[in-house]
Amino acid sequence: MLPLVDLESDFLFSDLDSLGVTTILMTLSAEYGIELEAKDATPKNLRNLDSIAAMVEEKLKVKSEE
Amino acid sequence: MKSEESVLEMHCIEDYLNLWAEENPAKPAVICDGETLTYEQLWQQVKERSREYQQAEGSAVLVRNTQSIDFLIQYFATHLAGKAAVPVEEDCTPDRLGSIQHQINACTIPVDVADILYTTGTTGQQKGIMISHKAIIADAENLISAMQFTKDLLFVISGPLNHIGSLSKIWPTIMVGATLCITSGMKDMNRFLQALSLPYPKVATFLVPTSIRMLLQFARKEFSGIADKIDFIETGAAPMSQSDMEALCQVLPHTRLYNTYASTETGIICTHNYNSDYCVAGCLGRPMPHSSVFITPEGNVACKGDTLMVGYVGDEELTRKVLQNGTLFTSDCGRIDQQGRLHLTGRTGDIINIGGYKVNPIEVEDAALSFPAVADCICAPSPHPVLGTVLRLYVVPKNDTVINKKELAAHLTQKLEHYKVPQLFSIVDHIERTYNGKLNRKFYTTNT
């Protein structure tokens, strides 16, 4: 389940509502086994798919180093 | 200082705004996006704006909720100009705006009406609920008495100000001369948490159960870090699960946590601090000073007192159906325990509660059926691990057509408020109906 917004957009965060942000955080947590928090849900991290991918990669890197 | 007698003569919230502007002019009245207005500044701006409204035609002013200080100025100024405020969603569609304006222009609004709040009715038609100044004062006094609003409090509002849940928190905060902080929803949880961390000795807020679950899921640590300064949190508008109630008590062990029974029609009726020796889901506590409650022989909750609505705009028949001789009969099912506490057990009718918003599925279905590729559809509640309940639209495509879900969602967004647009879409080959051809809502509710 993903929010029905244009995921290719460069203005993803502004297109999303609170339910959309939560849905993305939940989906990424479940899909990649990473812990996401409120502080990760920033306009910068959720600007577009590339910034989301970068956030996930960073979380995976931290997880692998633990 | 004004005498105690003059305080007792207050008839509307604006009287209190005026009082504090005179008695405590430098006190911050409202904070939003880094801007602060003192009581004196707020009152000054309200007075200036009200002069504009006095010149305007009509007895009501539509105020688009921008979740900002300007909304607050417009809201108070409308009252001060002797008119009723009609707060509408920021993303209110032109069709809906036109229809509300048309309805208001066609009706005579009673003199004491302060606010007209629009919600969806059981028939899918919008209903304008008229709330009097007297009810606003009674609601404010109910909340102050039950939750102990004090003037050193910072009350953080994150929900939409055109909804009774958040709008009603303006009233007690201003009545006691405390400070409001307006934030824009829970999309950016960090900003909400920053608001709670502002340098005030104690803070309080109103959160719908979905927002509480989001915070518990994604911000438990941050929430816990500021636990000591959170004086109280009120929740309402939708049922809260036992596990979330217990989890919140654990994160905020010293905070008063209230579950409140209220609606636009009834006003603020009962509340219960569940961070106590009685933490039970569905318990909404005892009636507040201006209210009383009883259960009808059919098992529905009925309310009495000064907080009740005046009626529905332009619909005397519907008003008479629910409001009879000073008693408002709700569609909520409940019981009252031996200690006099109200417990909700469900709701009659088809209305779906999404994060505190009441959605009539008929309205969603009507909008979906206007999409060219949709042959049939039904809107039903669907469980969600964090959000509790979301809307799912089951759609039957017309012959030989393929439905693009994003295009359908975009079509619905044009026609409906955002919370009425389903999160989930399922393409099916038929819709279950009852023996007499009606949509079989029970099938979709029980099978999800």
XYZ file of C-alpha atoms in Angstrom:
514
model
C 0.000 0.000 0.000
C 1.496 3.332 -1.083
C -0.093 6.775 -1.108
C -1.713 7.604 -4.439
C 0.533 10.528 -5.282
C 3.048 10.991 -8.076
C 6.057 9.140 -6.659
C 8.237 10.574 -9.448
C 7.591 14.085 -8.150
C 10.380 16.309 -6.851
C 7.876 17.788 -4.401
C 6.832 14.546 -2.813
C 6.744 15.824 0.775
C 4.407 18.667 -0.109
C 2.172 16.311 -2.081
C 1.813 13.936 0.866
C -0.488 14.272 3.853
C 0.245 12.905 7.333
C -1.253 9.521 6.422
C 0.955 9.373 3.317
C 4.111 10.170 5.310
C 3.216 7.494 7.868
C 2.489 4.977 5.132
C 5.874 5.546 3.501
C 7.702 5.257 6.836
C 5.855 2.034 7.664
C 6.413 0.496 4.242
C 10.154 1.250 4.302
C 10.502 -0.057 7.876
C 8.788 -3.314 6.979
C 10.478 -3.755 3.589
C 14.061 -3.067 4.702
C 13.903 -4.001 8.397
C 15.103 -0.547 9.419
C 13.984 1.636 12.291
C 12.542 4.938 11.139
C 11.589 7.741 13.489
C 9.754 11.047 13.325
C 13.065 12.874 12.891
C 13.623 10.957 9.618
C 10.375 12.240 8.121
C 11.810 15.583 7.065
C 10.971 17.502 3.863
C 14.599 16.907 2.785
C 14.490 13.118 3.266
C 11.090 12.786 1.603
C 11.702 15.228 -1.266
C 11.757 12.568 -3.982
C 12.547 8.891 -4.604
C 16.306 9.572 -4.739
C 16.328 11.245 -1.329
C 14.224 8.419 0.115
C 16.661 5.867 -1.352
C 19.590 7.775 0.159
C 17.906 7.772 3.585
C 17.267 4.022 3.371
C 20.853 3.348 2.273
C 22.143 5.371 5.212
C 19.907 3.455 7.636
C 21.019 0.111 6.154
C 24.654 1.166 6.473
C 24.177 2.077 10.140
C 22.328 -1.202 10.715
C 25.119 -3.276 9.132
C 27.737 -1.554 11.306
C 25.874 -2.321 14.523
C -8.447 45.018 37.286
C -11.954 44.223 36.170
C -14.253 43.190 38.938
C -15.373 39.608 39.336
C -18.868 40.801 38.439
C -17.725 42.011 35.032
C -16.118 38.628 34.354
C -19.440 37.011 35.127
C -21.086 39.220 32.507
C -18.998 37.762 29.704
C -21.197 36.502 26.877
C -18.716 35.398 24.263
C -15.078 34.377 23.911
C -14.234 37.753 22.377
C -15.195 39.381 25.709
C -12.386 37.357 27.313
C -9.976 38.290 24.536
C -10.778 41.929 25.260
C -10.410 41.355 29.006
C -6.931 39.842 28.702
C -5.865 42.482 26.163
C -6.605 45.055 28.890
C -5.380 43.149 31.913
C -2.402 41.266 30.511
C -1.582 42.988 27.190
C 1.969 41.685 26.787
C 1.037 38.057 27.394
C 1.517 35.891 24.268
C -1.919 34.886 23.007
C -0.896 32.858 19.990
C 2.250 31.432 18.443
C 2.453 30.061 14.897
C 5.383 29.489 12.533
C 7.753 31.531 14.683
C 5.357 34.492 14.909
C 3.870 35.532 18.244
C 0.976 37.895 18.901
C 0.318 39.217 22.374
C -3.241 39.577 23.647
C -3.077 43.298 22.925
C -1.820 42.770 19.357
C -4.326 40.027 18.643
C -7.231 42.094 19.953
C -6.100 45.107 17.923
C -5.987 43.082 14.706
C -9.328 41.442 15.471
C -10.944 44.858 15.944
C -9.487 46.185 12.683
C -10.628 43.145 10.701
C -14.096 43.217 12.239
C -14.652 46.695 10.766
C -14.284 45.166 7.288
C -16.751 42.416 8.112
C -19.288 44.877 9.473
C -19.481 46.424 6.006
C -19.934 43.054 4.289
C -23.367 41.727 3.372
C -24.902 38.661 4.979
C -25.046 37.302 8.490
C -22.225 34.767 8.122
C -18.637 34.825 6.900
C -16.902 31.806 5.346
C -13.441 31.495 6.863
C -11.032 29.179 5.072
C -8.903 27.340 7.624
C -5.319 28.276 6.876
C -4.140 26.819 10.204
C -2.578 30.180 10.993
C -2.863 33.262 13.175
C -4.814 34.900 10.376
C -7.516 32.255 10.689
C -7.816 33.120 14.369
C -8.070 36.848 13.580
C -10.781 36.236 10.979
C -12.651 33.893 13.320
C -12.784 36.349 16.242
C -13.367 39.341 13.939
C -16.413 37.656 12.411
C -17.947 37.233 15.868
C -17.045 40.770 16.856
C -18.810 42.036 13.725
C -21.945 40.266 14.971
C -21.811 37.552 12.329
C -21.504 33.784 12.374
C -18.165 32.236 11.410
C -18.257 29.342 8.960
C -14.843 27.689 9.101
C -14.189 25.492 6.059
C -11.296 23.232 5.077
C -8.314 24.882 3.447
C -8.716 22.564 0.443
C -12.485 23.057 0.268
C -13.492 22.515 -3.358
C -15.123 25.408 -5.273
C -18.295 23.297 -5.648
C -18.561 22.741 -1.909
C -17.727 26.352 -1.120
C -20.443 27.534 -3.510
C -22.944 25.107 -2.108
C -22.260 26.182 1.506
C -22.496 29.854 0.565
C -25.758 29.206 -1.269
C -27.236 27.351 1.709
C -26.260 30.091 4.153
C -27.545 32.891 1.922
C -30.885 31.129 1.605
C -31.443 30.821 5.369
C -32.040 33.077 8.302
C -29.292 32.529 10.847
C -30.489 33.007 14.463
C -28.872 35.989 16.184
C -26.964 34.068 18.879
C -25.269 31.714 16.403
C -21.491 32.077 16.613
C -20.258 29.250 14.405
C -21.597 27.028 11.650
C -19.531 23.887 11.225
C -20.087 21.659 8.218
C -20.021 17.871 8.486
C -21.378 14.987 6.484
C -24.828 13.747 7.365
C -26.293 10.276 7.262
C -27.780 10.920 3.821
C -24.491 12.032 2.305
C -25.708 15.633 2.254
C -23.598 18.234 4.011
C -25.016 19.597 7.249
C -24.288 23.017 8.679
C -24.364 22.742 12.463
C -25.134 25.998 14.240
C -23.357 26.611 17.552
C -24.331 29.497 19.804
C -22.066 31.819 21.820
C -23.756 30.387 24.909
C -22.704 26.855 23.882
C -19.134 28.007 23.252
C -18.941 29.513 26.750
C -20.429 26.334 28.245
C -17.967 24.145 26.291
C -15.052 26.298 27.454
C -16.186 26.135 31.079
C -16.675 22.379 30.815
C -13.110 21.923 29.565
C -11.585 24.325 32.089
C -13.362 22.601 34.937
C -12.538 19.054 33.833
C -8.969 19.531 32.599
C -7.806 22.493 34.645
C -6.739 24.911 31.917
C -4.636 27.601 33.615
C -3.088 30.825 32.334
C 0.494 29.476 32.433
C -0.449 26.769 29.919
C 0.691 26.513 26.297
C -1.989 24.635 24.369
C -0.670 23.148 21.124
C -3.224 22.676 18.366
C -2.223 20.333 15.556
C -5.602 19.372 14.122
C -7.684 21.361 11.649
C -9.335 24.435 13.147
C -12.514 23.920 11.125
C -13.160 20.744 13.132
C -14.771 20.874 16.583
C -11.933 18.835 18.173
C -9.337 21.580 17.662
C -11.581 24.622 17.312
C -13.064 23.966 20.749
C -9.609 24.207 22.376
C -9.303 27.857 21.341
C -12.217 28.661 23.653
C -10.893 27.546 27.086
C -7.356 28.662 26.257
C -8.501 32.219 25.537
C -11.013 32.181 28.387
C -8.284 31.596 30.985
C -5.770 33.895 29.247
C -3.323 31.110 28.331
C -1.310 30.769 25.101
C -2.224 28.909 21.909
C 0.322 27.397 19.574
C -0.976 26.482 16.121
C 0.863 23.793 14.139
C -0.028 22.252 10.796
C -1.023 18.677 11.436
C 1.139 15.656 12.095
C 2.759 15.397 8.670
C 5.916 16.888 10.122
C 5.944 15.295 13.568
C 9.187 17.095 14.395
C 7.512 20.481 14.220
C 4.759 19.279 16.497
C 7.325 17.954 18.984
C 9.239 21.251 18.757
C 6.030 23.096 19.654
C 5.614 20.913 22.738
C 9.207 21.758 23.672
C 8.710 25.541 23.616
C 9.858 27.204 26.862
C 6.570 27.086 28.755
C 6.262 25.482 32.192
C 3.465 23.218 31.021
C 1.968 22.231 27.715
C -1.174 20.411 26.668
C -2.620 19.247 23.393
C -5.516 17.501 21.675
C -4.694 14.477 19.527
C -6.951 12.114 17.639
C -6.132 8.419 18.278
C -4.417 8.098 14.870
C -1.963 10.864 15.781
C -1.263 9.216 19.130
C -0.511 5.945 17.374
C 1.809 7.736 14.913
C 3.707 9.327 17.795
C 3.936 6.051 19.690
C 5.243 4.339 16.565
C 7.727 6.929 15.304
C 8.465 9.362 18.125
C 8.208 7.416 21.367
C 11.692 8.445 22.510
C 11.181 12.164 21.800
C 7.729 12.073 23.381
C 9.109 10.398 26.466
C 11.906 13.002 26.649
C 9.436 15.841 27.223
C 7.020 13.812 29.363
C 7.447 15.896 32.495
C 6.203 19.133 30.948
C 3.138 17.653 29.245
C 0.363 18.575 31.656
C -2.444 16.811 29.809
C -3.443 15.348 26.468
C -7.034 15.096 25.401
C -8.171 12.627 22.805
C -11.527 12.090 21.204
C -13.395 11.955 17.903
C -12.657 8.239 17.393
C -12.253 5.119 19.527
C -8.791 4.566 21.001
C -7.489 1.035 21.485
C -6.739 -0.369 24.929
C -3.134 -1.101 23.908
C -2.534 2.489 22.747
C -4.048 3.836 25.950
C -1.766 1.659 28.055
C 1.284 2.482 25.917
C 0.648 6.217 26.271
C 0.254 5.901 30.048
C 3.627 4.160 30.099
C 5.354 6.855 28.007
C 3.719 9.718 29.958
C 3.324 8.370 33.503
C 2.603 11.736 35.141
C 0.439 13.293 32.431
C -3.322 13.488 32.699
C -4.726 11.670 29.670
C -8.338 12.385 28.821
C -10.730 10.512 26.599
C -13.588 12.872 25.787
C -17.103 12.399 24.469
C -17.973 15.292 22.185
C -19.361 16.030 18.769
C -20.262 19.117 16.785
C -23.934 18.577 17.584
C -23.592 17.788 21.298
C -20.637 19.972 22.262
C -18.161 18.775 24.901
C -20.056 16.404 27.181
C -18.015 13.870 29.209
C -14.362 13.114 29.843
C -12.237 10.590 31.699
C -8.589 10.631 32.781
C -7.505 7.111 31.851
C -4.005 7.560 33.272
C -5.548 6.502 36.559
C -6.612 3.305 38.255
C -9.342 2.913 35.624
C -7.862 2.619 32.133
C -10.562 1.010 29.995
C -11.102 1.546 26.255
C -14.478 3.077 25.457
C -14.834 4.761 28.866
C -15.540 8.458 28.402
C -16.200 9.374 31.999
C -18.822 11.471 33.696
C -20.650 14.505 32.343
C -19.006 17.880 32.800
C -20.748 20.712 34.748
C -22.903 22.083 31.913
C -23.947 18.673 30.589
C -25.904 15.560 31.383
C -26.213 12.287 29.552
C -28.545 9.290 29.498
C -29.134 6.177 27.430
C -32.385 5.820 25.485
C -34.416 2.589 25.624
C -32.929 1.793 22.179
C -29.408 1.991 23.653
C -28.375 5.317 22.115
C -26.595 8.151 23.907
C -28.705 11.269 24.510
C -27.347 14.562 25.868
C -28.741 17.651 27.582
C -27.259 20.976 28.608
C -25.989 24.322 27.388
C -23.428 22.894 24.967
C -25.970 21.511 22.482
C -26.186 22.888 18.943
C -28.904 25.341 17.938
C -29.814 23.163 14.951
C -28.963 22.416 11.341
C -28.878 25.345 8.910
C -31.976 25.334 6.744
C -33.133 21.909 7.855
C -35.748 22.160 10.580
C -36.999 18.655 9.889
C -33.591 17.085 10.484
C -33.103 19.301 13.548
C -36.412 18.074 14.994
C -35.340 14.470 14.403
C -32.314 14.722 16.685
C -33.067 17.691 18.951
C -36.286 17.447 20.940
C -37.192 19.517 24.014
C -33.591 20.290 24.858
C -32.357 16.727 24.398
C -30.030 15.725 21.588
C -30.352 12.104 20.469
C -27.136 10.761 18.935
C -26.422 7.703 16.781
C -23.807 6.523 19.280
C -24.603 3.380 21.243
C -23.523 3.305 24.852
C -24.091 2.430 28.455
C -23.596 4.146 31.800
C -21.828 2.156 34.517
C -22.622 2.152 38.242
C -20.158 5.002 38.825
C -22.018 7.165 36.305
C -19.338 6.858 33.588
C -20.356 6.759 29.944
C -19.019 3.863 27.842
C -19.391 3.878 24.057
C -20.122 0.538 22.447
C -20.576 1.447 18.780
C -22.520 3.537 16.358
C -25.678 3.023 14.371
C -25.676 3.887 10.687
C -23.087 3.642 7.927
C -20.806 6.539 8.825
C -17.120 5.578 8.799
C -14.779 7.254 11.287
C -11.385 8.049 9.734
C -9.020 9.571 12.255
C -11.846 11.529 13.839
C -13.456 12.593 10.578
C -16.887 11.190 9.881
C -17.143 10.017 6.291
C -20.374 9.037 4.657
C -19.569 6.257 2.145
C -22.463 7.339 -0.079
C -20.740 10.641 -0.772
C -17.534 8.852 -1.809
C -19.474 6.393 -3.975
C -21.404 9.188 -5.698
C -18.135 10.934 -6.525
C -16.560 7.685 -7.786
C -19.560 6.890 -9.990
C -19.027 10.175 -11.801
C -15.661 8.803 -13.029
C -16.352 7.591 -16.594
C -14.716 4.149 -16.205
C -16.566 3.190 -13.000
C -19.623 0.946 -13.426
C -20.286 0.202 -9.763
C -18.526 0.690 -6.442
C -18.766 0.557 -2.677
C -16.737 2.394 -0.062
C -15.916 0.461 3.121
C -13.644 0.725 6.161
C -10.411 -1.240 5.990
C -8.049 -1.946 8.902
C -4.598 -0.359 8.933
C -1.787 -1.161 11.403
C -1.015 2.456 12.319
C -3.895 4.526 11.082
C -6.535 2.236 12.594
C -9.079 2.516 9.835
C -8.734 3.763 6.263
C -11.203 3.892 3.383
C -11.137 1.247 0.669
C -13.080 1.671 -2.560
C -14.118 -1.520 -4.311
C -14.601 -0.672 -7.983
C -16.188 -2.513 -10.902
C -14.850 -1.133 -14.224
C -17.157 -0.523 -17.146
C -16.932 -3.069 -19.974
C -13.529 -3.221 -21.667
C -12.066 -0.386 -19.619
C -9.046 -0.377 -17.368
C -9.215 1.821 -14.294
C -6.123 3.828 -13.506
C -6.227 4.071 -9.698
C -4.176 7.263 -9.600
C -6.500 8.955 -12.077
C -9.504 7.824 -10.052
C -7.890 9.160 -6.847
C -7.146 12.468 -8.594
C -10.772 12.645 -9.765
C -11.999 12.074 -6.192
C -9.581 14.688 -4.854
C -11.230 17.239 -7.147
C -14.660 16.404 -5.764
C -14.095 15.571 -2.090
C -12.197 16.813 0.932
C -8.857 15.026 1.317
C -9.933 12.764 4.193
C -12.781 11.376 2.097
C -10.460 10.129 -0.655
C -9.860 6.382 -0.125
C -6.321 5.219 0.603
C -6.985 1.812 -0.928
C -8.615 0.757 -4.183
C -9.627 -2.781 -5.147
C -10.782 -3.698 -8.642
C -13.536 -6.341 -8.432
C -15.897 -7.941 -10.964
C -19.064 -7.268 -8.980
C -20.342 -5.592 -5.817
C -22.211 -7.655 -3.262
C -25.817 -6.548 -2.799
C -28.625 -7.555 -0.478
C -31.716 -9.449 -1.645
C -33.473 -6.169 -2.420
C -30.573 -4.766 -4.446
C -29.096 -2.453 -1.817
C -25.329 -2.299 -1.332
C -24.365 -5.002 1.165
C -22.264 -2.831 3.478
C -22.212 -5.445 6.209
C -20.458 -7.901 3.868
C -17.613 -5.467 3.208
C -17.349 -4.387 6.829
C -17.215 -7.898 8.270
C -14.988 -9.308 5.510
C -12.244 -6.733 5.971
